[in-house]
CSV table of C-alpha atoms in Angstrom, one decimal:
chain,number,residue,atom,x,y,z
A,1,GLU,CA,-7.4,-31.1,13.7
A,2,ILE,CA,-7.3,-27.6,12.9
A,3,VAL,CA,-10.6,-25.4,13.6
A,4,PHE,CA,-11.0,-22.2,11.9
A,5,ARG,CA,-12.9,-19.5,13.9
A,6,VAL,CA,-14.2,-16.6,12.0
A,7,LEU,CA,-14.2,-13.5,14.4
A,8,PRO,CA,-15.7,-10.6,12.8
A,9,ASP,CA,-14.7,-8.3,15.7
A,10,ARG,CA,-10.7,-8.1,15.2
A,11,ALA,CA,-10.6,-6.9,19.0
A,12,ALA,CA,-12.0,-10.3,19.8
A,13,ALA,CA,-9.1,-12.1,18.5
A,14,ALA,CA,-6.9,-10.7,21.2
A,15,GLY,CA,-9.1,-11.7,23.9
A,16,ALA,CA,-9.6,-15.0,22.5
A,17,LEU,CA,-6.0,-15.9,22.4
A,18,GLU,CA,-5.5,-14.8,26.3
A,19,ALA,CA,-8.2,-17.0,27.1
A,20,GLY,CA,-6.6,-19.9,25.1
A,21,GLU,CA,-9.9,-20.2,22.9
A,22,ILE,CA,-7.6,-19.9,19.9
A,23,GLN,CA,-3.8,-20.5,19.5
A,24,LEU,CA,-2.9,-18.6,16.3
A,25,ALA,CA,-3.9,-15.4,14.7
A,26,ALA,CA,-2.2,-14.2,11.5
A,27,PHE,CA,-2.6,-11.3,9.1
A,28,SER,CA,-2.9,-8.6,11.8
A,29,GLN,CA,-6.2,-10.1,13.2
A,30,VAL,CA,-4.9,-8.6,16.3
A,31,PRO,CA,-5.6,-5.0,16.2
A,32,LEU,CA,-2.3,-3.0,16.2
A,33,THR,CA,-3.4,-1.2,19.0
A,34,ASP,CA,-3.5,-4.4,21.0
A,35,LEU,CA,-0.3,-5.5,20.2
A,36,ASP,CA,1.8,-3.6,22.8
A,37,ARG,CA,-0.3,-4.8,25.7
A,38,ILE,CA,-0.8,-8.7,24.3
A,39,SER,CA,3.4,-8.9,23.7
A,40,LYS,CA,3.6,-8.6,27.7
A,41,VAL,CA,1.5,-11.6,28.2
A,42,PRO,CA,3.0,-14.7,29.4
A,43,GLY,CA,2.5,-17.6,27.0
A,44,ILE,CA,2.0,-15.1,24.0
A,45,GLU,CA,4.3,-14.3,21.3
A,46,VAL,CA,4.1,-11.9,18.7
A,47,TYR,CA,6.1,-11.9,14.9
A,48,SER,CA,6.6,-9.5,12.4
A,49,ARG,CA,8.1,-12.2,10.5
A,50,GLY,CA,6.8,-14.3,7.7
A,51,TYR,CA,5.6,-11.6,5.4
A,52,GLU,CA,8.8,-10.3,3.6
A,53,ALA,CA,7.7,-12.0,0.4
A,54,LEU,CA,4.2,-10.6,0.8
A,55,THR,CA,4.8,-6.7,1.2
A,56,TYR,CA,1.5,-4.8,1.6
A,57,GLN,CA,2.1,-1.1,0.1
A,58,LEU,CA,-0.2,1.8,0.9
A,59,ALA,CA,-0.5,3.7,-2.3
A,60,VAL,CA,-2.8,6.5,-4.0
A,61,GLU,CA,-4.3,5.3,-7.3
A,62,ILE,CA,-4.7,8.2,-9.5
A,63,ASN,CA,-7.1,8.5,-12.3
A,64,HIS,CA,-5.4,10.5,-15.0
A,65,ARG,CA,-8.3,11.0,-17.2
A,66,ARG,CA,-9.0,14.1,-14.7
A,67,ALA,CA,-7.4,16.8,-16.1
A,68,GLU,CA,-6.0,18.3,-13.0
A,69,LEU,CA,-4.4,14.8,-12.0
A,70,ALA,CA,-2.8,14.6,-15.6
A,71,ASN,CA,-0.4,17.2,-14.5
A,72,VAL,CA,2.7,16.0,-13.1
A,73,LYS,CA,3.1,18.9,-11.0
A,74,VAL,CA,-0.4,18.3,-9.5
A,75,ARG,CA,0.8,14.6,-8.6
A,76,GLN,CA,3.8,16.1,-7.2
A,77,ALA,CA,2.0,18.4,-5.0
A,78,ILE,CA,-0.2,15.7,-3.5
A,79,ALA,CA,3.1,13.6,-2.7
A,80,HIS,CA,4.4,16.4,-0.9
A,81,ALA,CA,1.2,17.1,1.0
A,82,ILE,CA,1.6,13.6,2.7
A,83,ASP,CA,3.5,13.1,5.9
A,84,ARG,CA,4.8,9.5,5.3
A,85,ASP,CA,6.5,9.7,8.9
A,86,PHE,CA,2.8,10.5,10.7
A,87,VAL,CA,1.2,8.0,8.7
A,88,VAL,CA,3.6,5.3,9.8
A,89,ARG,CA,3.6,6.5,13.5
A,90,THR,CA,-0.1,7.1,13.8
A,91,ILE,CA,-2.0,4.6,11.3
A,92,PHE,CA,0.3,1.8,11.7
A,93,LEU,CA,1.8,2.6,15.1
A,94,GLY,CA,5.3,2.1,13.8
A,95,TYR,CA,4.4,-1.3,12.4
A,96,ALA,CA,5.4,-0.1,8.6
A,97,GLU,CA,7.9,1.9,7.1
A,98,THR,CA,7.9,5.0,4.8
A,99,ALA,CA,8.1,4.1,1.0
A,100,THR,CA,10.1,5.6,-1.9
A,101,GLY,CA,8.5,3.8,-4.7
A,102,ILE,CA,7.1,0.8,-6.1
A,103,VAL,CA,9.6,-1.8,-5.0
A,104,PRO,CA,9.8,-1.9,-1.0
A,105,LYS,CA,13.0,-1.5,0.8
A,106,ASN,CA,12.8,-5.3,2.0
A,107,ALA,CA,13.4,-6.3,-1.5
A,108,PRO,CA,17.2,-5.3,-1.8
A,109,GLU,CA,18.1,-7.3,-5.3
A,110,PHE,CA,15.5,-5.0,-6.9
A,111,TYR,CA,15.2,-2.1,-4.5
A,112,ASN,CA,16.5,1.4,-5.8
A,113,GLY,CA,16.4,4.1,-3.2
A,114,ASP,CA,18.3,6.5,-5.6
A,115,VAL,CA,15.2,7.9,-6.8
A,116,PRO,CA,13.4,11.5,-6.7
A,117,ALA,CA,11.9,11.9,-3.3
A,118,TYR,CA,8.9,14.0,-2.3
A,119,PRO,CA,9.2,15.0,1.4
A,120,PHE,CA,6.7,16.3,3.4
A,121,ASP,CA,6.4,20.2,2.5
A,122,VAL,CA,3.0,21.8,2.5
A,123,ASP,CA,4.6,25.1,1.2
A,124,LYS,CA,6.4,23.4,-1.6
A,125,ALA,CA,2.8,21.6,-2.4
A,126,ASN,CA,1.1,24.8,-2.5
A,127,ALA,CA,3.6,26.4,-4.8
A,128,LEU,CA,3.4,23.7,-7.4
A,129,LEU,CA,-0.2,23.8,-7.3
A,130,ASP,CA,0.0,27.3,-8.2
A,131,GLU,CA,2.6,26.6,-11.0
A,132,ALA,CA,0.3,24.0,-12.4
A,133,GLY,CA,-2.4,26.8,-12.7
A,134,TYR,CA,-4.8,26.1,-10.1
A,135,PRO,CA,-4.8,28.9,-7.5
A,136,ARG,CA,-7.0,29.1,-4.6
A,137,LYS,CA,-10.5,30.3,-5.4
A,138,ASP,CA,-12.9,32.2,-3.0
A,139,GLY,CA,-12.8,30.0,0.2
A,140,GLY,CA,-9.5,28.8,-0.5
A,141,THR,CA,-10.4,25.8,-2.7
A,142,ARG,CA,-8.4,25.1,-5.8
A,143,PHE,CA,-10.6,22.1,-7.3
A,144,ARG,CA,-12.5,19.1,-5.8
A,145,LEU,CA,-12.6,15.5,-6.4
A,146,ARG,CA,-13.5,12.1,-5.1
A,147,LEU,CA,-11.4,10.0,-2.9
A,148,LEU,CA,-12.2,6.2,-2.6
A,149,PRO,CA,-10.4,4.3,0.2
A,150,ALA,CA,-10.2,0.8,0.0
A,151,PRO,CA,-12.6,-1.0,2.3
A,152,TYR,CA,-10.3,-4.1,3.0
A,153,PHE,CA,-8.2,-2.7,6.0
A,154,THR,CA,-8.7,-0.4,8.8
A,155,GLU,CA,-5.3,1.2,7.7
A,156,THR,CA,-6.6,2.0,4.3
A,157,ARG,CA,-9.8,3.5,5.5
A,158,GLN,CA,-8.0,5.6,8.2
A,159,PHE,CA,-5.4,6.8,5.5
A,160,GLY,CA,-8.4,7.9,3.5
A,161,ASP,CA,-9.5,10.2,6.3
A,162,TYR,CA,-6.0,11.6,6.9
A,163,LEU,CA,-5.5,12.2,3.2
A,164,ARG,CA,-8.5,14.2,2.9
A,165,GLN,CA,-7.4,16.5,5.7
A,166,ALA,CA,-3.7,16.6,3.8
A,167,LEU,CA,-5.3,17.8,0.8
A,168,ALA,CA,-7.6,20.3,2.2
A,169,ALA,CA,-4.4,22.0,3.9
A,170,VAL,CA,-3.1,22.4,0.2
A,171,GLY,CA,-6.7,23.7,-1.4
A,172,ILE,CA,-7.8,20.3,-2.6
A,173,ASP,CA,-11.4,19.4,-1.3
A,174,ALA,CA,-11.7,15.8,-1.4
A,175,THR,CA,-14.9,14.0,-0.9
A,176,VAL,CA,-14.5,10.7,1.0
A,177,VAL,CA,-16.7,7.9,-0.6
A,178,ASN,CA,-16.7,4.6,1.5
A,179,ASN,CA,-17.9,1.4,-0.5
A,180,ASP,CA,-18.1,-1.9,0.4
A,181,ALA,CA,-15.3,-4.4,-1.2
A,182,ALA,CA,-17.8,-5.2,-4.5
A,183,ALA,CA,-18.7,-1.8,-4.8
A,184,HIS,CA,-15.2,-0.4,-4.5
A,185,GLN,CA,-13.5,-2.8,-7.1
A,186,LYS,CA,-16.3,-1.9,-9.6
A,187,ALA,CA,-16.0,1.9,-9.1
A,188,VAL,CA,-12.3,1.9,-9.5
A,189,TYR,CA,-11.3,-1.0,-11.8
A,190,THR,CA,-14.5,-1.1,-14.0
A,191,ASP,CA,-16.4,2.0,-14.0
A,192,HIS,CA,-13.3,4.3,-13.5
A,193,GLU,CA,-15.7,6.3,-11.0
A,194,PHE,CA,-12.8,7.9,-8.7
A,195,ASP,CA,-10.3,10.7,-8.8
A,196,LEU,CA,-8.2,9.2,-6.0
A,197,ALA,CA,-8.1,6.0,-4.4
A,198,VAL,CA,-6.3,4.4,-1.7
A,199,ALA,CA,-5.1,1.0,-2.4
A,200,PRO,CA,-3.1,-1.7,-0.4
A,201,THR,CA,-1.0,-3.1,-3.6
A,202,VAL,CA,1.1,-6.0,-2.9
A,203,PHE,CA,4.9,-6.7,-3.8
A,204,ARG,CA,5.3,-10.4,-4.3
A,205,GLY,CA,9.1,-10.7,-4.4
A,206,ASP,CA,9.5,-9.6,-7.9
A,207,PRO,CA,8.6,-6.5,-9.9
A,208,ALA,CA,7.0,-8.7,-12.8
A,209,ILE,CA,4.4,-10.0,-10.2
A,210,SER,CA,1.7,-7.8,-9.2
A,211,THR,CA,3.9,-4.4,-9.6
A,212,THR,CA,4.5,-3.5,-13.1
A,213,ILE,CA,0.7,-4.0,-13.8
A,214,LEU,CA,0.2,-1.0,-11.7
A,215,VAL,CA,1.7,1.3,-14.3
A,216,ARG,CA,1.8,-0.5,-17.5
A,217,SER,CA,-1.0,0.7,-19.8
A,218,GLY,CA,-3.4,-1.2,-22.1
A,219,THR,CA,-4.9,-3.4,-19.1
A,220,PRO,CA,-8.6,-4.1,-19.7
A,221,ALA,CA,-11.2,-2.6,-17.8
A,222,GLY,CA,-12.2,-4.9,-14.9
A,223,VAL,CA,-9.1,-6.2,-13.8
A,224,PRO,CA,-8.4,-5.5,-10.1
A,225,PHE,CA,-5.5,-4.0,-8.7
A,226,SER,CA,-3.9,-2.8,-11.9
A,227,ASN,CA,-3.5,0.5,-13.8
A,228,GLN,CA,-7.0,1.3,-14.2
A,229,GLY,CA,-6.4,5.2,-14.1
A,230,GLY,CA,-5.7,5.6,-17.8
A,231,TYR,CA,-1.9,6.4,-17.1
A,232,GLU,CA,0.1,6.1,-20.5
A,233,ASN,CA,3.9,6.2,-21.0
A,234,ALA,CA,5.6,4.6,-23.8
A,235,VAL,CA,8.9,4.8,-22.4
A,236,ILE,CA,7.9,2.9,-19.1
A,237,ASP,CA,5.7,0.3,-21.2
A,238,ALA,CA,8.7,-0.4,-23.4
A,239,LEU,CA,11.1,-0.9,-20.3
A,240,ILE,CA,8.6,-3.0,-18.8
A,241,ASP,CA,8.2,-5.2,-22.0
A,242,LYS,CA,12.1,-5.4,-22.1
A,243,ALA,CA,12.5,-6.6,-18.8
A,244,GLY,CA,9.8,-9.1,-19.3
A,245,GLU,CA,11.7,-10.9,-21.8
A,246,THR,CA,15.1,-10.5,-20.3
A,247,VAL,CA,16.9,-13.6,-18.8
A,248,ASP,CA,20.2,-12.2,-17.7
A,249,THR,CA,19.7,-11.5,-14.2
A,250,THR,CA,22.0,-8.5,-13.8
A,251,GLU,CA,20.5,-6.7,-17.0
A,252,ARG,CA,17.0,-7.6,-15.7
A,253,THR,CA,17.7,-6.2,-12.4
A,254,GLU,CA,18.9,-2.8,-13.8
A,255,LEU,CA,16.0,-2.3,-16.0
A,256,TYR,CA,13.7,-2.9,-12.9
A,257,ARG,CA,16.0,-0.2,-10.9
A,258,LYS,CA,15.8,2.1,-13.8
A,259,LEU,CA,11.6,1.7,-13.9
A,260,GLN,CA,11.6,2.8,-10.1
A,261,VAL,CA,13.5,6.2,-11.2
A,262,LEU,CA,11.0,6.7,-14.1
A,263,VAL,CA,8.0,6.0,-11.9
A,264,ALA,CA,9.2,8.1,-9.2
A,265,GLN,CA,9.6,11.1,-11.7
A,266,ASP,CA,6.4,10.8,-13.4
A,267,LEU,CA,4.0,9.6,-10.2
A,268,PRO,CA,1.4,7.5,-11.9
A,269,ILE,CA,1.0,6.0,-8.6
A,270,ILE,CA,2.0,7.6,-5.2
A,271,ASN,CA,3.5,5.0,-2.7
A,272,VAL,CA,3.3,6.1,1.0
A,273,ALA,CA,4.2,3.3,3.3
A,274,ASP,CA,5.2,-0.4,3.2
A,275,TRP,CA,3.8,-3.0,5.9
A,276,GLY,CA,3.8,-6.5,6.8
A,277,PHE,CA,1.3,-8.1,8.9
A,278,ILE,CA,1.8,-9.3,12.2
A,279,THR,CA,1.0,-12.8,13.7
A,280,VAL,CA,0.2,-13.7,17.3
A,281,ALA,CA,0.3,-16.9,18.6
A,282,SER,CA,0.4,-19.2,21.5
A,283,SER,CA,4.1,-20.1,22.8
A,284,ARG,CA,2.7,-23.5,22.3
A,285,VAL,CA,2.7,-23.1,18.6
A,286,LYS,CA,6.0,-24.2,17.0
A,287,ASN,CA,7.6,-23.3,13.7
A,288,VAL,CA,5.9,-19.9,13.3
A,289,SER,CA,6.9,-17.4,10.9
A,290,ASN,CA,9.9,-19.5,9.7
A,291,ASN,CA,10.1,-18.3,5.8
A,292,PRO,CA,9.3,-15.4,4.0
A,293,ARG,CA,6.0,-16.5,2.6
A,294,TRP,CA,5.0,-18.5,6.0
A,295,ALA,CA,1.6,-16.8,6.3
A,296,VAL,CA,0.6,-18.4,2.9
A,297,SER,CA,2.6,-21.3,3.0
A,298,ASN,CA,1.5,-24.9,3.6
A,299,TRP,CA,2.5,-24.9,7.4
A,300,ALA,CA,3.6,-28.5,6.9
A,301,ASP,CA,6.1,-28.2,10.0
A,302,THR,CA,4.1,-26.0,12.2
A,303,GLU,CA,2.9,-27.9,15.4
A,304,LEU,CA,0.9,-27.3,18.7
A,305,GLU,CA,3.1,-28.2,21.6
A,306,SER,CA,0.9,-30.4,24.2
């Protein structure tokens, strides 16, 4: 039989594995801070595989209805204000990689790394904000906004706190608003009561699935994890529509590679890091993480050695 134990305290998962009370914890149920220690425990295995076709992406969603954020120079400044390497090192403890756009590097058939880049550069960010017409006022603040981190993961909440500090360094005063899951989804995806939001978007192996919806205009209010920031770009919309009806593999792939360039140029959304989850299991559990969607597959060949 299979017994599912609900452990609200993620730290308890590591202890339960060590005590032999559970044999498997997927989707990073064991906190990243415990992985180095538990990986050295005899009889415990740590797997980073099994999530390649389910890549989670740390992204900054933008409400383009806000005049300041509708200015591409402001969006570029925010991108330059983010130290992606620092985020990967300190928030994900190295269990992630920096992102260049809406398609992750572990999707080589679609990924295009030849896109505009926004390396960490506070001076450049400040210069762009000045050029955009938002100089520092008395006290050093250019403007204020509301920042809503998604509550689903520790990493999205931690990044929200980091982003507030990064924005402060360039004169943007961000107030962090922490909601539960239901309130967050309503505020961002139905009521549009946000300026910036931190989202864990998902790449599911093909840009047509859960990716183009992040930048395609016309999505009805209330659809979660979609372009609810009011961003509209006729060129991007037309390219997405064409890719959606193109059956030639080479031509279709080239359209999605071009899409990555256009998105990186205009920054309707700012991608920061790509990460997969971690599975920790007893070495008695066999056939773990043996396909790119193992974590959400049927586990038909997974077995517990007696």
